[in-house]
Amino acid sequence: IHTDGPAATLPYDFVRLFIVSSEAAKDYSTPETAAEGFNSGKATIGTGPYRFVSWEPKGDLVLERFDGYWRGKGPWERVIRKEIPNDSARLAALKAGQVDIINYVSSIDYRALARDPAIEAIKGDSVYIMNLQLDQRQVTPKVRALDGSPLPENPLRDPRVRQAFDLAIDRQTMVDIVLEGLGKPANQLMPPGFFGSNPDIPMPEYNPDKARALLAEAGYPEGFEIDLYCTSDRLPGDGAICQGLGQMLTQVGIRTNVNAISRTVYFPAQARKEYSVFMNGWGTLTGEASYTLGALAHSPAPELKLGAFNRIEYANPKVDALLEAAAVELDEAKRRAMYEEAMALVVADRAYIPIVQLQTVWAAKAGRFDFTPRFDEETLAFFVRPRG
C-alpha cells in the first residue's frame, strides 16, 4: 500500500475494510453486477471459519463450516442467521426453540427474562453513544417561536442555548428509567478507554433551573419550539430515549415535538440536512478517535475526506487543526494528546451533546452457550461456543 504522506491511522482504518479477490470478483466489479455476484455467492471468497451457502434479502443467511480454517475448526456444522425485526417475535422464536440465540433484547424483555430460569441474558457495553446534534447554520428549518412564527436567527448557534440543552438532560434517569438500566451516562462521543477519549472530561451536570436561566439570558425567557428527529428502529431504546429527551427539554422551556421515525426515512432526510435538532447513535468502530472526530467534528472538507457526517455544519478551526495534525503524527503519545484535546473542545462547544452509552443484550437457552459480547454488537458464529 502506497500513501501520499504519513498515514498514522491506516491500520485502524483497515478494521472496517474487507479484502476481495480481484480474480473472483472480476466479472462483478460494476454497480450493476456487484449485487448479483456477491449476494448470490458467485464472487464470495475468503478464509474464515464458515463458508457461504446462500442468502435471501431480508431472509436467511446460510453458512456451513470450513474445516480448513487456520484458527481451528468452528464449533457448528451449519449456521443460519435469521432476520426477525420484531423484538417480541425474536423472543418468541427463542422460547419456542426455533432459534438458539437472539440479539437486541429490549429493556422491557430483559427485565422479564431476569425472572425466567430457562433463558440466559448476556449483557455487554456497546460502542454506540446516543448524542444530540444541534444545527449551526445561520438559518435552520425546524426551530420557531412558541406561536409558530419564524425566529430572527438560529438560537442553536448561541453557546448559552446549547448549554441549556445539555443542562436539561438527566442522563442517570435516562439510564435508570427509560433504558431500564441498559446503558451508562455519556460525557463524550466515544466510550471510555478508547484511543483518544479524554479521561479528564467530567460528567455533565443536570440543572434544569440553570438551563431556564441561560435561555432567558440568551433572549428566550419563554423558550421556543423545536422538532426533534430520531430513529425508532435502529438501536435498542432509540425511540424511548428520544421521547425522554422531548420531555426533559420541554420542562425547561424548549417545547419539543418528537418525531421517532423509521431509519429508512430518517437517514436520507438527515443527509439532506432537513433537520435542526436530531438524535443519532454513533459507534467508534475502529476503537480510536479519528473515526469519530474526523467524520463528525471536522468542518465539512471533502477534499481532505473529513467531516463526511457533519450534518450540522459545526466548525471549530482549533479542532480542524488538531485533527489534521493528528492524522499525520506517527508518535502515538502525541497523537493521543491531540485527539484528547480535540474531544475536550468538541464537548465544550456542545454542538454534539452525548447522552448515553448503550448496553446490548443477547439471550439464549440457559446453560447452552458461552458467548462474550462484542463492543460492535456483532454476533459471529465462531465466538458462540457450546458450554461444557
CSV table of C-alpha atoms in Angstrom, one decimal:
chain,number,residue,atom,x,y,z
A,1,ILE,CA,0.0,0.0,0.0
A,2,HIS,CA,1.4,3.4,-1.0
A,3,THR,CA,0.1,6.6,0.6
A,4,ASP,CA,0.7,10.2,-0.4
A,5,GLY,CA,2.1,11.0,3.1
A,6,PRO,CA,2.2,9.8,6.7
A,7,ALA,CA,-1.0,7.9,7.4
A,8,ALA,CA,-1.0,7.4,11.2
A,9,THR,CA,-4.4,5.8,11.4
A,10,LEU,CA,-4.1,3.4,8.4
A,11,PRO,CA,-4.0,0.2,10.5
A,12,TYR,CA,-7.2,1.3,12.3
A,13,ASP,CA,-8.9,2.2,9.0
A,14,PHE,CA,-8.5,-1.3,7.8
A,15,VAL,CA,-10.7,-2.7,10.6
A,16,ARG,CA,-13.8,-2.0,8.5
A,17,LEU,CA,-12.4,-3.0,5.1
A,18,PHE,CA,-12.8,-6.4,3.7
A,19,ILE,CA,-10.4,-7.9,1.2
A,20,VAL,CA,-11.9,-9.2,-2.0
A,21,SER,CA,-10.1,-11.4,-4.6
A,22,SER,CA,-9.8,-9.4,-7.8
A,23,GLU,CA,-9.9,-12.7,-9.7
A,24,ALA,CA,-13.1,-13.9,-8.0
A,25,ALA,CA,-14.7,-10.5,-8.5
A,26,LYS,CA,-13.5,-9.6,-12.0
A,27,ASP,CA,-16.9,-10.2,-13.5
A,28,TYR,CA,-18.8,-8.4,-10.7
A,29,SER,CA,-16.9,-5.1,-10.4
A,30,THR,CA,-19.6,-2.7,-11.6
A,31,PRO,CA,-22.6,-1.3,-9.6
A,32,GLU,CA,-24.9,-3.3,-12.0
A,33,THR,CA,-23.2,-6.6,-11.5
A,34,ALA,CA,-21.8,-6.4,-7.9
A,35,ALA,CA,-25.0,-7.1,-6.1
A,36,GLU,CA,-25.8,-10.1,-8.2
A,37,GLY,CA,-22.3,-11.5,-7.8
A,38,PHE,CA,-21.9,-11.1,-4.1
A,39,ASN,CA,-25.5,-11.7,-3.0
A,40,SER,CA,-25.6,-15.0,-4.9
A,41,GLY,CA,-22.2,-16.1,-3.6
A,42,LYS,CA,-20.6,-16.3,-7.0
A,43,ALA,CA,-18.0,-13.8,-6.1
A,44,THR,CA,-17.6,-14.7,-2.5
A,45,ILE,CA,-14.2,-16.0,-1.4
A,46,GLY,CA,-12.5,-15.9,1.9
A,47,THR,CA,-10.5,-17.7,4.6
A,48,GLY,CA,-13.0,-17.6,7.5
A,49,PRO,CA,-14.3,-20.4,9.7
A,50,TYR,CA,-17.6,-20.7,7.7
A,51,ARG,CA,-18.3,-20.7,4.0
A,52,PHE,CA,-21.2,-19.0,2.3
A,53,VAL,CA,-24.1,-21.2,1.1
A,54,SER,CA,-27.0,-18.8,0.4
A,55,TRP,CA,-28.6,-15.5,1.3
A,56,GLU,CA,-32.1,-14.1,0.7
A,57,PRO,CA,-32.6,-10.3,1.2
A,58,LYS,CA,-34.5,-9.9,4.5
A,59,GLY,CA,-34.3,-13.6,4.8
A,60,ASP,CA,-31.9,-16.3,5.9
A,61,LEU,CA,-28.1,-16.3,5.6
A,62,VAL,CA,-26.9,-19.9,5.5
A,63,LEU,CA,-23.3,-20.8,6.2
A,64,GLU,CA,-21.5,-24.2,6.6
A,65,ARG,CA,-18.3,-24.9,8.5
A,66,PHE,CA,-15.0,-24.6,6.6
A,67,ASP,CA,-12.8,-27.2,8.2
A,68,GLY,CA,-9.6,-25.7,6.8
A,69,TYR,CA,-9.8,-22.5,8.8
A,70,TRP,CA,-6.4,-21.5,10.1
A,71,ARG,CA,-7.5,-20.9,13.7
A,72,GLY,CA,-9.1,-24.3,14.0
A,73,LYS,CA,-12.4,-25.9,13.3
A,74,GLY,CA,-15.6,-23.9,14.1
A,75,PRO,CA,-18.0,-25.4,16.7
A,76,TRP,CA,-21.0,-25.6,14.4
A,77,GLU,CA,-21.5,-27.6,11.2
A,78,ARG,CA,-24.2,-25.3,9.9
A,79,VAL,CA,-25.2,-21.7,10.9
A,80,ILE,CA,-28.4,-19.9,9.9
A,81,ARG,CA,-28.8,-16.2,10.6
A,82,LYS,CA,-32.5,-15.2,10.5
A,83,GLU,CA,-33.8,-11.7,10.1
A,84,ILE,CA,-36.6,-11.2,12.7
A,85,PRO,CA,-37.0,-7.4,13.1
A,86,ASN,CA,-39.8,-7.5,15.7
A,87,ASP,CA,-38.5,-7.7,19.3
A,88,SER,CA,-41.4,-9.9,20.6
A,89,ALA,CA,-41.2,-12.2,17.6
A,90,ARG,CA,-37.4,-12.8,18.2
A,91,LEU,CA,-38.0,-13.6,21.8
A,92,ALA,CA,-41.0,-15.9,21.0
A,93,ALA,CA,-38.8,-17.8,18.5
A,94,LEU,CA,-36.1,-18.3,21.1
A,95,LYS,CA,-38.6,-19.6,23.7
A,96,ALA,CA,-40.2,-21.9,21.1
A,97,GLY,CA,-36.8,-23.4,20.2
A,98,GLN,CA,-36.9,-22.1,16.6
A,99,VAL,CA,-33.6,-20.2,17.2
A,100,ASP,CA,-30.7,-20.7,19.6
A,101,ILE,CA,-29.6,-17.1,20.3
A,102,ILE,CA,-31.1,-13.7,19.7
A,103,ASN,CA,-29.7,-10.2,19.9
A,104,TYR,CA,-31.1,-6.7,20.7
A,105,VAL,CA,-33.3,-7.9,23.6
A,106,SER,CA,-35.4,-4.9,24.6
A,107,SER,CA,-35.1,-3.3,28.1
A,108,ILE,CA,-38.7,-4.5,28.9
A,109,ASP,CA,-37.9,-8.1,27.9
A,110,TYR,CA,-34.6,-8.0,29.7
A,111,ARG,CA,-36.3,-7.2,32.9
A,112,ALA,CA,-38.8,-10.1,32.4
A,113,LEU,CA,-36.0,-12.6,31.4
A,114,ALA,CA,-34.3,-12.0,34.8
A,115,ARG,CA,-37.2,-14.0,36.3
A,116,ASP,CA,-37.1,-16.8,33.7
A,117,PRO,CA,-34.7,-19.6,34.7
A,118,ALA,CA,-34.9,-21.2,31.2
A,119,ILE,CA,-33.4,-18.2,29.5
A,120,GLU,CA,-30.0,-16.7,30.0
A,121,ALA,CA,-29.5,-13.0,29.2
A,122,ILE,CA,-26.0,-11.8,28.3
A,123,LYS,CA,-25.3,-8.0,28.6
A,124,GLY,CA,-22.4,-6.1,27.2
A,125,ASP,CA,-21.3,-2.5,26.7
A,126,SER,CA,-22.0,-1.2,23.2
A,127,VAL,CA,-19.7,1.0,21.1
A,128,TYR,CA,-22.7,3.3,20.4
A,129,ILE,CA,-23.1,6.6,22.0
A,130,MET,CA,-26.5,8.3,21.6
A,131,ASN,CA,-26.0,12.0,21.0
A,132,LEU,CA,-28.0,15.1,20.3
A,133,GLN,CA,-26.9,17.2,17.3
A,134,LEU,CA,-27.7,20.9,17.0
A,135,ASP,CA,-27.7,22.6,13.6
A,136,GLN,CA,-25.2,25.5,13.4
A,137,ARG,CA,-26.4,27.1,10.1
A,138,GLN,CA,-27.5,30.7,10.1
A,139,VAL,CA,-31.0,29.7,9.1
A,140,THR,CA,-32.4,26.4,10.3
A,141,PRO,CA,-35.7,24.8,9.3
A,142,LYS,CA,-37.2,23.2,12.3
A,143,VAL,CA,-37.0,25.8,15.1
A,144,ARG,CA,-39.6,28.5,15.7
A,145,ALA,CA,-41.2,30.8,18.2
A,146,LEU,CA,-43.9,29.4,20.5
A,147,ASP,CA,-46.6,31.0,18.4
A,148,GLY,CA,-45.2,29.3,15.3
A,149,SER,CA,-43.6,32.4,13.8
A,150,PRO,CA,-40.0,32.3,12.5
A,151,LEU,CA,-37.2,33.4,14.8
A,152,PRO,CA,-34.9,36.2,13.5
A,153,GLU,CA,-31.9,34.0,14.0
A,154,ASN,CA,-31.0,30.4,14.8
A,155,PRO,CA,-30.9,30.1,18.6
A,156,LEU,CA,-28.8,26.9,18.4
A,157,ARG,CA,-25.8,29.0,17.4
A,158,ASP,CA,-25.8,30.6,20.8
A,159,PRO,CA,-23.5,28.8,23.3
A,160,ARG,CA,-25.9,29.6,26.1
A,161,VAL,CA,-28.7,27.9,24.4
A,162,ARG,CA,-26.6,24.8,23.6
A,163,GLN,CA,-25.6,24.7,27.3
A,164,ALA,CA,-29.2,24.9,28.3
A,165,PHE,CA,-29.9,21.8,26.1
A,166,ASP,CA,-27.1,20.0,27.9
A,167,LEU,CA,-28.2,21.0,31.4
A,168,ALA,CA,-31.8,19.9,30.7
A,169,ILE,CA,-30.8,16.2,30.2
A,170,ASP,CA,-30.9,14.0,33.2
A,171,ARG,CA,-28.7,11.2,32.0
A,172,GLN,CA,-29.0,9.0,35.0
A,173,THR,CA,-32.7,9.0,34.8
A,174,MET,CA,-32.4,8.2,31.1
A,175,VAL,CA,-30.4,5.1,32.0
A,176,ASP,CA,-32.4,4.0,35.1
A,177,ILE,CA,-35.9,4.7,33.9
A,178,VAL,CA,-36.0,5.0,30.1
A,179,LEU,CA,-33.5,2.2,29.4
A,180,GLU,CA,-34.3,0.1,32.5
A,181,GLY,CA,-30.6,0.1,33.4
A,182,LEU,CA,-29.3,-0.9,30.0
A,183,GLY,CA,-26.8,2.0,29.5
A,184,LYS,CA,-24.4,4.4,31.1
A,185,PRO,CA,-24.4,8.2,31.2
A,186,ALA,CA,-22.1,9.5,28.5
A,187,ASN,CA,-19.8,12.6,28.6
A,188,GLN,CA,-18.1,12.4,25.2
A,189,LEU,CA,-18.6,10.9,21.8
A,190,MET,CA,-16.6,7.7,22.5
A,191,PRO,CA,-16.7,5.0,25.2
A,192,PRO,CA,-14.0,5.4,28.0
A,193,GLY,CA,-10.7,3.7,27.3
A,194,PHE,CA,-10.8,4.2,23.5
A,195,PHE,CA,-7.8,5.7,21.9
A,196,GLY,CA,-8.3,9.5,22.1
A,197,SER,CA,-11.2,9.5,24.6
A,198,ASN,CA,-10.4,12.1,27.3
A,199,PRO,CA,-10.4,10.8,30.9
A,200,ASP,CA,-10.5,14.4,32.3
A,201,ILE,CA,-13.9,15.4,30.8
A,202,PRO,CA,-16.4,15.5,33.7
A,203,MET,CA,-19.9,14.0,33.5
A,204,PRO,CA,-22.3,16.8,32.5
A,205,GLU,CA,-24.4,18.4,35.2
A,206,TYR,CA,-28.2,18.1,35.3
A,207,ASN,CA,-29.6,21.5,36.3
A,208,PRO,CA,-33.0,22.5,34.8
A,209,ASP,CA,-33.1,25.8,36.7
A,210,LYS,CA,-29.8,26.9,35.3
A,211,ALA,CA,-31.0,25.8,31.8
A,212,ARG,CA,-34.0,28.1,32.1
A,213,ALA,CA,-31.9,30.9,33.3
A,214,LEU,CA,-29.5,30.5,30.4
A,215,LEU,CA,-32.4,30.5,27.9
A,216,ALA,CA,-33.7,33.8,29.4
A,217,GLU,CA,-30.2,35.3,29.3
A,218,ALA,CA,-29.9,34.4,25.6
A,219,GLY,CA,-33.2,36.2,24.9
A,220,TYR,CA,-35.7,33.3,25.2
A,221,PRO,CA,-37.3,33.8,28.6
A,222,GLU,CA,-40.4,31.9,27.4
A,223,GLY,CA,-38.4,29.4,25.4
A,224,PHE,CA,-39.0,28.3,21.8
A,225,GLU,CA,-40.2,25.3,19.8
A,226,ILE,CA,-38.3,22.6,18.0
A,227,ASP,CA,-38.9,19.5,16.1
A,228,LEU,CA,-36.7,16.6,17.3
A,229,TYR,CA,-36.0,13.7,15.0
A,230,CYS,CA,-34.6,10.3,15.7
A,231,THR,CA,-34.8,6.7,14.6
A,232,SER,CA,-37.3,4.3,16.2
A,233,ASP,CA,-35.9,1.0,14.8
A,234,ARG,CA,-32.1,1.2,14.5
A,235,LEU,CA,-30.6,0.8,18.0
A,236,PRO,CA,-32.1,-0.6,21.3
A,237,GLY,CA,-34.2,2.1,23.0
A,238,ASP,CA,-33.6,4.8,20.4
A,239,GLY,CA,-37.3,5.8,20.2
A,240,ALA,CA,-37.7,5.7,24.0
A,241,ILE,CA,-34.6,7.9,24.6
A,242,CYS,CA,-35.9,10.4,22.1
A,243,GLN,CA,-39.3,10.6,23.9
A,244,GLY,CA,-37.4,11.1,27.2
A,245,LEU,CA,-35.4,13.9,25.7
A,246,GLY,CA,-38.5,15.6,24.4
A,247,GLN,CA,-40.0,15.6,27.9
A,248,MET,CA,-36.8,16.9,29.5
A,249,LEU,CA,-36.3,19.7,27.0
A,250,THR,CA,-39.9,20.8,27.2
A,251,GLN,CA,-39.7,21.0,31.0
A,252,VAL,CA,-37.0,23.8,30.7
A,253,GLY,CA,-38.9,25.8,28.0
A,254,ILE,CA,-37.8,24.1,24.8
A,255,ARG,CA,-41.1,22.9,23.6
A,256,THR,CA,-40.3,19.7,21.7
A,257,ASN,CA,-42.2,17.8,19.1
A,258,VAL,CA,-40.7,14.3,18.9
A,259,ASN,CA,-40.6,12.5,15.6
A,260,ALA,CA,-39.3,9.0,16.1
A,261,ILE,CA,-39.3,7.5,12.6
A,262,SER,CA,-38.0,4.6,10.6
A,263,ARG,CA,-34.3,4.7,9.7
A,264,THR,CA,-35.2,4.4,6.0
A,265,VAL,CA,-36.9,7.8,6.2
A,266,TYR,CA,-34.6,9.4,8.8
A,267,PHE,CA,-31.2,9.0,7.3
A,268,PRO,CA,-31.9,10.3,3.8
A,269,ALA,CA,-33.6,13.4,5.3
A,270,GLN,CA,-30.7,13.8,7.7
A,271,ALA,CA,-28.2,13.7,4.8
A,272,ARG,CA,-30.3,16.4,3.0
A,273,LYS,CA,-29.9,18.5,6.2
A,274,GLU,CA,-33.6,18.8,6.7
A,275,TYR,CA,-33.4,18.7,10.5
A,276,SER,CA,-32.4,21.3,13.1
A,277,VAL,CA,-32.2,19.1,16.2
A,278,PHE,CA,-31.8,15.3,15.9
A,279,MET,CA,-30.5,12.4,17.9
A,280,ASN,CA,-28.1,9.9,16.5
A,281,GLY,CA,-26.3,6.8,17.6
A,282,TRP,CA,-22.6,6.8,16.7
A,283,GLY,CA,-20.2,3.9,17.2
A,284,THR,CA,-16.4,4.3,17.1
A,285,LEU,CA,-16.0,1.0,15.2
A,286,THR,CA,-12.2,1.3,14.9
A,287,GLY,CA,-11.7,2.0,18.6
A,288,GLU,CA,-9.9,5.3,18.0
A,289,ALA,CA,-10.8,8.9,17.8
A,290,SER,CA,-10.1,9.7,14.1
A,291,TYR,CA,-13.0,7.6,13.0
A,292,THR,CA,-15.4,9.7,15.1
A,293,LEU,CA,-13.9,13.1,15.3
A,294,GLY,CA,-12.8,13.1,11.7
A,295,ALA,CA,-16.3,12.2,10.5
A,296,LEU,CA,-18.4,14.4,12.9
A,297,ALA,CA,-16.3,17.2,14.3
A,298,HIS,CA,-14.1,18.4,11.4
A,299,SER,CA,-15.8,21.0,9.3
A,300,PRO,CA,-17.0,19.6,6.0
A,301,ALA,CA,-13.9,19.1,3.8
A,302,PRO,CA,-14.5,16.6,1.0
A,303,GLU,CA,-11.0,17.3,-0.4
A,304,LEU,CA,-9.5,16.1,2.9
A,305,LYS,CA,-12.0,13.3,3.3
A,306,LEU,CA,-13.0,14.8,6.6
A,307,GLY,CA,-16.4,15.9,8.0
A,308,ALA,CA,-18.3,13.5,5.9
A,309,PHE,CA,-21.0,13.0,8.6
A,310,ASN,CA,-21.0,16.6,9.9
A,311,ARG,CA,-24.7,17.3,9.1
A,312,ILE,CA,-24.9,20.3,11.3
A,313,GLU,CA,-22.1,22.4,9.8
A,314,TYR,CA,-20.2,22.5,13.1
A,315,ALA,CA,-16.8,24.2,12.6
A,316,ASN,CA,-14.0,25.0,15.1
A,317,PRO,CA,-10.7,25.9,13.5
A,318,LYS,CA,-8.8,24.6,16.5
A,319,VAL,CA,-10.5,21.2,16.2
A,320,ASP,CA,-9.8,21.1,12.5
A,321,ALA,CA,-6.1,21.9,13.0
A,322,LEU,CA,-5.7,19.2,15.7
A,323,LEU,CA,-7.4,16.5,13.7
A,324,GLU,CA,-5.3,17.3,10.6
A,325,ALA,CA,-2.1,17.3,12.6
A,326,ALA,CA,-3.0,14.1,14.4
A,327,ALA,CA,-3.7,12.3,11.0
A,328,VAL,CA,0.0,12.6,10.1
A,329,GLU,CA,1.5,12.3,13.6
A,330,LEU,CA,3.3,8.9,13.9
A,331,ASP,CA,4.2,9.4,17.6
A,332,GLU,CA,1.3,7.6,19.4
A,333,ALA,CA,1.5,9.6,22.6
A,334,LYS,CA,1.5,12.9,20.8
A,335,ARG,CA,-1.4,11.8,18.6
A,336,ARG,CA,-3.4,10.6,21.6
A,337,ALA,CA,-2.9,14.0,23.3
A,338,MET,CA,-4.2,15.8,20.1
A,339,TYR,CA,-7.3,13.7,20.0
A,340,GLU,CA,-8.0,14.2,23.7
A,341,GLU,CA,-7.6,18.0,23.3
A,342,ALA,CA,-9.9,17.9,20.3
A,343,MET,CA,-12.5,15.9,22.2
A,344,ALA,CA,-12.5,18.4,25.0
A,345,LEU,CA,-13.1,21.3,22.6
A,346,VAL,CA,-16.0,19.4,20.9
A,347,VAL,CA,-17.6,18.6,24.2
A,348,ALA,CA,-17.2,22.2,25.4
A,349,ASP,CA,-18.8,23.6,22.2
A,350,ARG,CA,-21.9,21.4,22.7
A,351,ALA,CA,-23.0,21.2,19.1
A,352,TYR,CA,-22.8,17.5,19.8
A,353,ILE,CA,-24.2,16.6,23.2
A,354,PRO,CA,-23.5,13.0,24.4
A,355,ILE,CA,-26.4,11.4,26.2
A,356,VAL,CA,-25.9,7.7,27.0
A,357,GLN,CA,-23.7,4.8,26.0
A,358,LEU,CA,-25.9,1.9,25.2
A,359,GLN,CA,-25.6,-1.6,26.5
A,360,THR,CA,-26.8,-4.5,24.3
A,361,VAL,CA,-28.4,-7.8,25.5
A,362,TRP,CA,-28.4,-11.2,23.8
A,363,ALA,CA,-30.5,-14.1,25.1
A,364,ALA,CA,-30.1,-17.9,24.7
A,365,LYS,CA,-31.5,-21.0,26.4
A,366,ALA,CA,-29.8,-21.2,29.8
A,367,GLY,CA,-26.7,-23.3,30.1
A,368,ARG,CA,-26.2,-24.0,26.4
A,369,PHE,CA,-23.6,-21.4,25.2
A,370,ASP,CA,-20.6,-19.5,26.2
A,371,PHE,CA,-20.6,-16.1,24.4
A,372,THR,CA,-18.6,-12.9,25.1
A,373,PRO,CA,-20.5,-9.8,23.9
A,374,ARG,CA,-18.7,-7.6,21.4
A,375,PHE,CA,-18.5,-3.8,21.6
A,376,ASP,CA,-19.6,-3.6,18.0
A,377,GLU,CA,-22.8,-5.6,18.7
A,378,GLU,CA,-21.9,-8.2,16.1
A,379,THR,CA,-23.0,-11.8,16.6
A,380,LEU,CA,-20.3,-14.1,15.0
A,381,ALA,CA,-20.8,-17.8,14.9
A,382,PHE,CA,-17.2,-18.6,15.7
A,383,PHE,CA,-17.5,-16.8,19.0
A,384,VAL,CA,-20.6,-18.6,20.1
A,385,ARG,CA,-19.4,-21.8,21.8
A,386,PRO,CA,-21.2,-24.8,23.3
A,387,ARG,CA,-20.9,-24.9,27.0
A,388,GLY,CA,-19.3,-27.9,28.7
